[in-house]
mmCIF file of C-alpha atoms in Angstrom:
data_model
loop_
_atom_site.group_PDB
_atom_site.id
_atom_site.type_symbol
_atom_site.label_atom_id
_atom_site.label_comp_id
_atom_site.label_asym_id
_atom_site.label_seq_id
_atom_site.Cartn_x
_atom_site.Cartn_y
_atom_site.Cartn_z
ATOM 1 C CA UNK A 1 0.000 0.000 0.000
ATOM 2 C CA UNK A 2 1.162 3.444 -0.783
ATOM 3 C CA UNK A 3 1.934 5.449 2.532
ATOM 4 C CA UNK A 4 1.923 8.956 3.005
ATOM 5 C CA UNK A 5 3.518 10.095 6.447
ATOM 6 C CA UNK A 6 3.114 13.708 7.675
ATOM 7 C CA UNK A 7 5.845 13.956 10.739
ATOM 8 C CA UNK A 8 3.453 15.506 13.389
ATOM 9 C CA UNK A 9 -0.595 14.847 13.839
ATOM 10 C CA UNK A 10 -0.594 17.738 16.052
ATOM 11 C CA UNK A 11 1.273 20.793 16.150
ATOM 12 C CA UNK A 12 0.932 24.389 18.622
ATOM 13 C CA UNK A 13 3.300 27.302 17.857
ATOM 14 C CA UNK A 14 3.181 30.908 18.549
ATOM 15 C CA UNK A 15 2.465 33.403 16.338
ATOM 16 C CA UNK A 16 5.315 34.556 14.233
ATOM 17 C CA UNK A 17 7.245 31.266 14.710
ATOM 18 C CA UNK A 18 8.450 29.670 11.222
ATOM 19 C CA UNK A 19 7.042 26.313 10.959
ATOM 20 C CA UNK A 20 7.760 22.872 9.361
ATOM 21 C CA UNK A 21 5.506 21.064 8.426
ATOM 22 C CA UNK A 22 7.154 17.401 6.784
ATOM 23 C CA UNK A 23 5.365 14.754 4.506
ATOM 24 C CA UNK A 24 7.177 11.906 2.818
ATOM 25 C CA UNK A 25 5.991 9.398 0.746
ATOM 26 C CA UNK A 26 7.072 5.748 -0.321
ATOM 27 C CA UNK A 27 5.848 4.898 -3.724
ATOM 28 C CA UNK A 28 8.504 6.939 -5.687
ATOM 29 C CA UNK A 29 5.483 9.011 -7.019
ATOM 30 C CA UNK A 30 6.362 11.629 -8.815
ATOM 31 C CA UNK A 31 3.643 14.485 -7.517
ATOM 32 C CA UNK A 32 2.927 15.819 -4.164
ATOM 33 C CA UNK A 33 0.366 18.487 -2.907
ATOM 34 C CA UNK A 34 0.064 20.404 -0.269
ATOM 35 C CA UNK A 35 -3.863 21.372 1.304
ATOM 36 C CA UNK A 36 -5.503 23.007 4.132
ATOM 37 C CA UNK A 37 -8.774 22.003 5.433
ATOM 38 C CA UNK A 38 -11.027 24.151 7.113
ATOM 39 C CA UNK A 39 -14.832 23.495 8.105
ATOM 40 C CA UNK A 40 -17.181 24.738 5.761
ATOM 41 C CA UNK A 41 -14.456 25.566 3.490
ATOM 42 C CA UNK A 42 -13.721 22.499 2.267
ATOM 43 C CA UNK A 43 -9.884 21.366 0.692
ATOM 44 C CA UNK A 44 -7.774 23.850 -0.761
ATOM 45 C CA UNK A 45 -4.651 23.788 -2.398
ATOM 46 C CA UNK A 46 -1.621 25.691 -1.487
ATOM 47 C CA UNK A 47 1.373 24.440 -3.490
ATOM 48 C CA UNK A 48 2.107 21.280 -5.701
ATOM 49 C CA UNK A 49 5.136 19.852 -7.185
ATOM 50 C CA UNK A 50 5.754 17.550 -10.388
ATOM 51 C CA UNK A 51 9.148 16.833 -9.676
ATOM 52 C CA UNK A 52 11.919 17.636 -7.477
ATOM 53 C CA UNK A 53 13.053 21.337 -6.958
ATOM 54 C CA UNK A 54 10.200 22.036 -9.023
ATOM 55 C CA UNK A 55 7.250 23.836 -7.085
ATOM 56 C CA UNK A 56 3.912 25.635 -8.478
ATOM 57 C CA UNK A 57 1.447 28.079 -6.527
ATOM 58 C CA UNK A 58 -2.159 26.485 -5.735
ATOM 59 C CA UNK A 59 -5.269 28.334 -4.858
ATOM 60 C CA UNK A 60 -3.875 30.037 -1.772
ATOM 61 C CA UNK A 61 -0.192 30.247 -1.540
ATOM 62 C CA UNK A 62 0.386 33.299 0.350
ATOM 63 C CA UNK A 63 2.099 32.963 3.150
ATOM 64 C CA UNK A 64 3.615 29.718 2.806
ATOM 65 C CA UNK A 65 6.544 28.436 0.852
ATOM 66 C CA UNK A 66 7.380 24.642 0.224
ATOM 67 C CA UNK A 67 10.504 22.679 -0.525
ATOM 68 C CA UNK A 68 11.364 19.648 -2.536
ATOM 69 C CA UNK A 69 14.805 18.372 -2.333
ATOM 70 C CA UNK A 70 14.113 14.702 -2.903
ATOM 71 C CA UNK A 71 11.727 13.043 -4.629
ATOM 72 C CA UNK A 72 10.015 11.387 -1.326
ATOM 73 C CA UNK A 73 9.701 14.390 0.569
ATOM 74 C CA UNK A 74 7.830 17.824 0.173
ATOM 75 C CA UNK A 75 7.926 20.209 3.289
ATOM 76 C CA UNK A 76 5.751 23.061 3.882
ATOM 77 C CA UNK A 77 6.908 26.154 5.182
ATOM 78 C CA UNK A 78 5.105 28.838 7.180
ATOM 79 C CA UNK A 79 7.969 31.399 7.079
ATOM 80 C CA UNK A 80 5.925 33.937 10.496
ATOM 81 C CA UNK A 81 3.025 31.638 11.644
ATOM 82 C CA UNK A 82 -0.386 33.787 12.049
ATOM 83 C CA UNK A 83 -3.513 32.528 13.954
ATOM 84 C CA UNK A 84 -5.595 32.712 10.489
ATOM 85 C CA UNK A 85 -3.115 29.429 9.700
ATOM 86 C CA UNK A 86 -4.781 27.355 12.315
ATOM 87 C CA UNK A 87 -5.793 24.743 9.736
ATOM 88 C CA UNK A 88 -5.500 20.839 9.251
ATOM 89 C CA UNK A 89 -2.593 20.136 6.337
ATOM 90 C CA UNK A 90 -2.941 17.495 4.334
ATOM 91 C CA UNK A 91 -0.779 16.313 2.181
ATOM 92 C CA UNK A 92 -1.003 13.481 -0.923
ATOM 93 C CA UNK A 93 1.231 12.231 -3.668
ATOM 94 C CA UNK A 94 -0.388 11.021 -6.825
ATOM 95 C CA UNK A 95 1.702 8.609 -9.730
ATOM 96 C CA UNK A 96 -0.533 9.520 -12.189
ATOM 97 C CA UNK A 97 1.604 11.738 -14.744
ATOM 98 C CA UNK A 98 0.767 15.451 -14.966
ATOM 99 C CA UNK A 99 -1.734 16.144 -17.490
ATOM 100 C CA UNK A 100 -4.059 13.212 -16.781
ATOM 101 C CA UNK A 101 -6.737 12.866 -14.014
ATOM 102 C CA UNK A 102 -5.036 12.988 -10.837
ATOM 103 C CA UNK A 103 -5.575 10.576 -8.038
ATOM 104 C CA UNK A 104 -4.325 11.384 -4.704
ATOM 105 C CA UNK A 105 -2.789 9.228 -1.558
ATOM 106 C CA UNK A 106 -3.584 11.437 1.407
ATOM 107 C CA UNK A 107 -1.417 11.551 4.748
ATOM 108 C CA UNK A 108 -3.236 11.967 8.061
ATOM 109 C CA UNK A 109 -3.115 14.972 8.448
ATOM 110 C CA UNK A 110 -1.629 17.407 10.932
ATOM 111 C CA UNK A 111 -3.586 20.271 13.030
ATOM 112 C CA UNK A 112 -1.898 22.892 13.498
ATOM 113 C CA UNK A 113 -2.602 25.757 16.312
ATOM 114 C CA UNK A 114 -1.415 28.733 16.331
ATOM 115 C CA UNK A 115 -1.661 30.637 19.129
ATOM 116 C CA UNK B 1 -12.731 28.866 -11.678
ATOM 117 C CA UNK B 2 -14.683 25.236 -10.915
ATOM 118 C CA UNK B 3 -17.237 25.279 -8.581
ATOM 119 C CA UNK B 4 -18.165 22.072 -6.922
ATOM 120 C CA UNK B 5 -21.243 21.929 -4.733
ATOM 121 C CA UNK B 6 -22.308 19.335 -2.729
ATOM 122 C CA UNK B 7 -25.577 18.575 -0.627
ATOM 123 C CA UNK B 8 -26.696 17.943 1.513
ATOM 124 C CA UNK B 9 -23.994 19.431 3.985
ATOM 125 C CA UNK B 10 -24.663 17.315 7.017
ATOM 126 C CA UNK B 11 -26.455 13.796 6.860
ATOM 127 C CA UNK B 12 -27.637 12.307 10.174
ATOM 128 C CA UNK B 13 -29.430 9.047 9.764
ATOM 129 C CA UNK B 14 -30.405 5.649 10.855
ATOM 130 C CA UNK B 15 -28.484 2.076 10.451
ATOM 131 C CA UNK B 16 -30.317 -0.041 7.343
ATOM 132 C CA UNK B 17 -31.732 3.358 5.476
ATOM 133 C CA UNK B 18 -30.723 4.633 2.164
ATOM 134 C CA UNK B 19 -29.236 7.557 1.082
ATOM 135 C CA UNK B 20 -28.299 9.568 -1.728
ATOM 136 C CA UNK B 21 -25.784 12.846 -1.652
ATOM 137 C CA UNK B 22 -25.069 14.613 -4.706
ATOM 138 C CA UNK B 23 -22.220 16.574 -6.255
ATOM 139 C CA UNK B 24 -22.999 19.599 -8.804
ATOM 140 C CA UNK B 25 -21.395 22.025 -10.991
ATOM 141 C CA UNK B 26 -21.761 24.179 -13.839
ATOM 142 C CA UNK B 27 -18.507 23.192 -16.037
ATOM 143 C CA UNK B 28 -17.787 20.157 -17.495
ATOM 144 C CA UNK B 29 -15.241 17.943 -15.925
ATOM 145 C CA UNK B 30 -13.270 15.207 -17.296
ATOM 146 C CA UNK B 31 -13.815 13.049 -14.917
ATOM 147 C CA UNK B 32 -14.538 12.981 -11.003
ATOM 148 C CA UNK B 33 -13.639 11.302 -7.855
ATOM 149 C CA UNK B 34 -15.281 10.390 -4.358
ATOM 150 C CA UNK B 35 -13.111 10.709 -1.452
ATOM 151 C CA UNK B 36 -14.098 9.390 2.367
ATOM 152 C CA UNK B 37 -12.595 11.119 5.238
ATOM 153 C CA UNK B 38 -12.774 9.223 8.388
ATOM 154 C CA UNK B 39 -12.269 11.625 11.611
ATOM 155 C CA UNK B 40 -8.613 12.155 11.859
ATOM 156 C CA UNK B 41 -7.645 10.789 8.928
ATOM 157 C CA UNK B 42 -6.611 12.001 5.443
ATOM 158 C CA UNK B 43 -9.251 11.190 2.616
ATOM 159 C CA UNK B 44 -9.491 7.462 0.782
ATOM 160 C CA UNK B 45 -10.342 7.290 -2.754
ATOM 161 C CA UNK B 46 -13.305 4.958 -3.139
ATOM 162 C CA UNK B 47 -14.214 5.567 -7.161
ATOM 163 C CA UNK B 48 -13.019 7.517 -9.970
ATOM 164 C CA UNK B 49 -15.880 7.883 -13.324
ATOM 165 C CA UNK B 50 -15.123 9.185 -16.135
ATOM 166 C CA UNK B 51 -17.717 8.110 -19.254
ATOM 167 C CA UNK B 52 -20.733 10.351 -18.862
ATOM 168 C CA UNK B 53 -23.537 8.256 -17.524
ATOM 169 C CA UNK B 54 -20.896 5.763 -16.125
ATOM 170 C CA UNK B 55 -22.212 3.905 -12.880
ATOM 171 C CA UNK B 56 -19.966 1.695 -10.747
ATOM 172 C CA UNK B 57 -20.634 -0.197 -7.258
ATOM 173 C CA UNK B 58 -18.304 -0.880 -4.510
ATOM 174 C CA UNK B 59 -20.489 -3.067 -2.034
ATOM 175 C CA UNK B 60 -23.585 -1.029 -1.331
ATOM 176 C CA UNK B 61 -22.278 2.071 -2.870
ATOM 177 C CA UNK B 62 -23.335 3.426 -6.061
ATOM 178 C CA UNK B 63 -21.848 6.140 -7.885
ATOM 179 C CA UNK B 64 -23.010 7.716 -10.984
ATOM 180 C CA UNK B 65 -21.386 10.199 -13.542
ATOM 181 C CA UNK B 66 -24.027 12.398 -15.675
ATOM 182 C CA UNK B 67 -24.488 12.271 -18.909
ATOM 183 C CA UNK B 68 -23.275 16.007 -19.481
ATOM 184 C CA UNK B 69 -20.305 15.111 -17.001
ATOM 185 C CA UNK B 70 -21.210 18.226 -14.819
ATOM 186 C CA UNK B 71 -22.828 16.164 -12.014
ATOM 187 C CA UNK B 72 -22.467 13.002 -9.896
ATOM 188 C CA UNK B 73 -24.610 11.235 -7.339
ATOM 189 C CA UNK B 74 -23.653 8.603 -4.152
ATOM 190 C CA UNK B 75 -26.121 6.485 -3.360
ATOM 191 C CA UNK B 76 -25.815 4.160 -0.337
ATOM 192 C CA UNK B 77 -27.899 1.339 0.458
ATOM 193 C CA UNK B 78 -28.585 -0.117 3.904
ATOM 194 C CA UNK B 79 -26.365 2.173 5.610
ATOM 195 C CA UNK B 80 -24.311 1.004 8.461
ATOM 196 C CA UNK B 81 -22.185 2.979 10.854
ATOM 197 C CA UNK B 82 -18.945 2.488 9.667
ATOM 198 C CA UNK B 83 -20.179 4.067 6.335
ATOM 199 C CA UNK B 84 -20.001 7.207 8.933
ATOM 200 C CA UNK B 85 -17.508 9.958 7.577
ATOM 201 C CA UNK B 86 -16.950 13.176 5.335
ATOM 202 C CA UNK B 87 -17.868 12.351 2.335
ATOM 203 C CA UNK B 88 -16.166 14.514 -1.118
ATOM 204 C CA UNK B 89 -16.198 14.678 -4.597
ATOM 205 C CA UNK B 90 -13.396 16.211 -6.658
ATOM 206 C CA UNK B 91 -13.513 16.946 -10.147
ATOM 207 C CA UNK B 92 -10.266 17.128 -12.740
ATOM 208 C CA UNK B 93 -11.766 19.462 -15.284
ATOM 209 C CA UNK B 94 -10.486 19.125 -19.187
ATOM 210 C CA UNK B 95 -7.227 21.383 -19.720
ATOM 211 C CA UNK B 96 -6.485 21.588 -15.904
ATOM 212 C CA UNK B 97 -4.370 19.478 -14.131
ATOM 213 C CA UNK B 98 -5.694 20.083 -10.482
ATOM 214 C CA UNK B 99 -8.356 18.459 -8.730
ATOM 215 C CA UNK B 100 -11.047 20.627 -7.651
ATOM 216 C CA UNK B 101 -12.674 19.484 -4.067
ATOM 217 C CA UNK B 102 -16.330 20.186 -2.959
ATOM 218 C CA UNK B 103 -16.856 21.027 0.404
ATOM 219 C CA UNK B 104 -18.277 17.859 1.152
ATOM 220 C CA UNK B 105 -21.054 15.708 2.857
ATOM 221 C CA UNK B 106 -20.881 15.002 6.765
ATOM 222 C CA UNK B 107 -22.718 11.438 7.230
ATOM 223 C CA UNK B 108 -23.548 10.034 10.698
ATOM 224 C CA UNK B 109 -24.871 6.869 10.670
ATOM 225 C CA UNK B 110 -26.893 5.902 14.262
ATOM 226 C CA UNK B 111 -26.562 2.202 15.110
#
């Protein structure tokens, strides 16, 4: 089975703090995704990334940054944590090649509080 | 931008009824996925359709593509409470390569 690890289910940091926020996958797929989830807001994507070093905006990037150094792992960056980032990140890897219909492996998730 | 709306929002119902939650937009998409999100968990991928009118079962789940490709239904038969979760559809729409997510259905099935 394809496993998607996020390194933390829970996280609490104080505002301005940077954060790290580490997923890492083991089916050598070649896309990973990066989403908050907020109720009554529903999924929404922040960054994505076909291949390593490479890295393209989502829906609502501001604020964050992300990193892909190997092809496993895809970290999320929240460079001064704010208390409108209190959010559960999810992230998923998908082998489907880009261009075709995506289907995404999601981690657990990790809720993150800022305070 | 693609819109995905789903209803009902919240679902509360009792073990061994049926029920049916729906997933609609105005744009075509190529094809479309349903997602279940067990508390604390990351969503599962139960189905992908992608032939307008397509149906396909998994148990006593059936899931139906329109014929226009703008909509999709869920229908679950006899439900049980382990078919309890957040149920979502996501949509890959034709010249986009991103999934677009509906905000989803919140089922609670009462033993």
């Amino acid at each position: 089975d394809v496993k998607v690890t996020q390194s933390s289910r829970y996280l609490v940091k104080r505002t301005g703090e940077k954060v790290f926020l580490e997923c890492v996958q083991d089916m050598d797929h070649e896309n990973m995704f990066w989403y908050r989830q907020d109720p009554g807001l529903g999924l929404r994507l922040i960054y994505f990334s076909y291949d390593v070093k490479m890295k393209e905006k989502g829906d609502i990037p501001e604020g964050y940054s992300v990193s892909r150094e190997k092809k496993e792992r895809f970290s999320l960056i929240l460079e001064s944590a704010s208390t409108n980032q209190t959010s559960m990140y999810l992230c998923a890897s998908s082998v489907t090649p880009r261009g075709m219909d995506e289907k995404l492996f999601f981690g657990s998730g990790t809720q993150l509080s800022v305070l | 931008t693609q819109l995905l709306e789903q209803s009902p929002q919240f679902l509360s119902i009792q073990e061994g009824e049926n029920l049916t939650v729906y997933c609609n937009s105005s744009s075509v998409f190529s094809s479309l996925q349903w997602y279940r999100q067990e508390p604390g968990e990351g969503p599962v991928l139960l189905v992908t359709v992608v032939t307008g009118g397509e149906v396909k079962k998994l148990k006593r789940l059936t899931f139906q593509f329109g014929d226009a490709r703008k909509d999709s239904s869920l229908h679950i038969t006899a439900a049980q409470p382990g078919d309890t979760g957040l149920y979502l559809c996501a949509g890959s729409g034709a010249g986009s390569y991103q999934l677009t997510f509906g905000k989803g259905t919140k089922l609670s099935v009462i033993p």
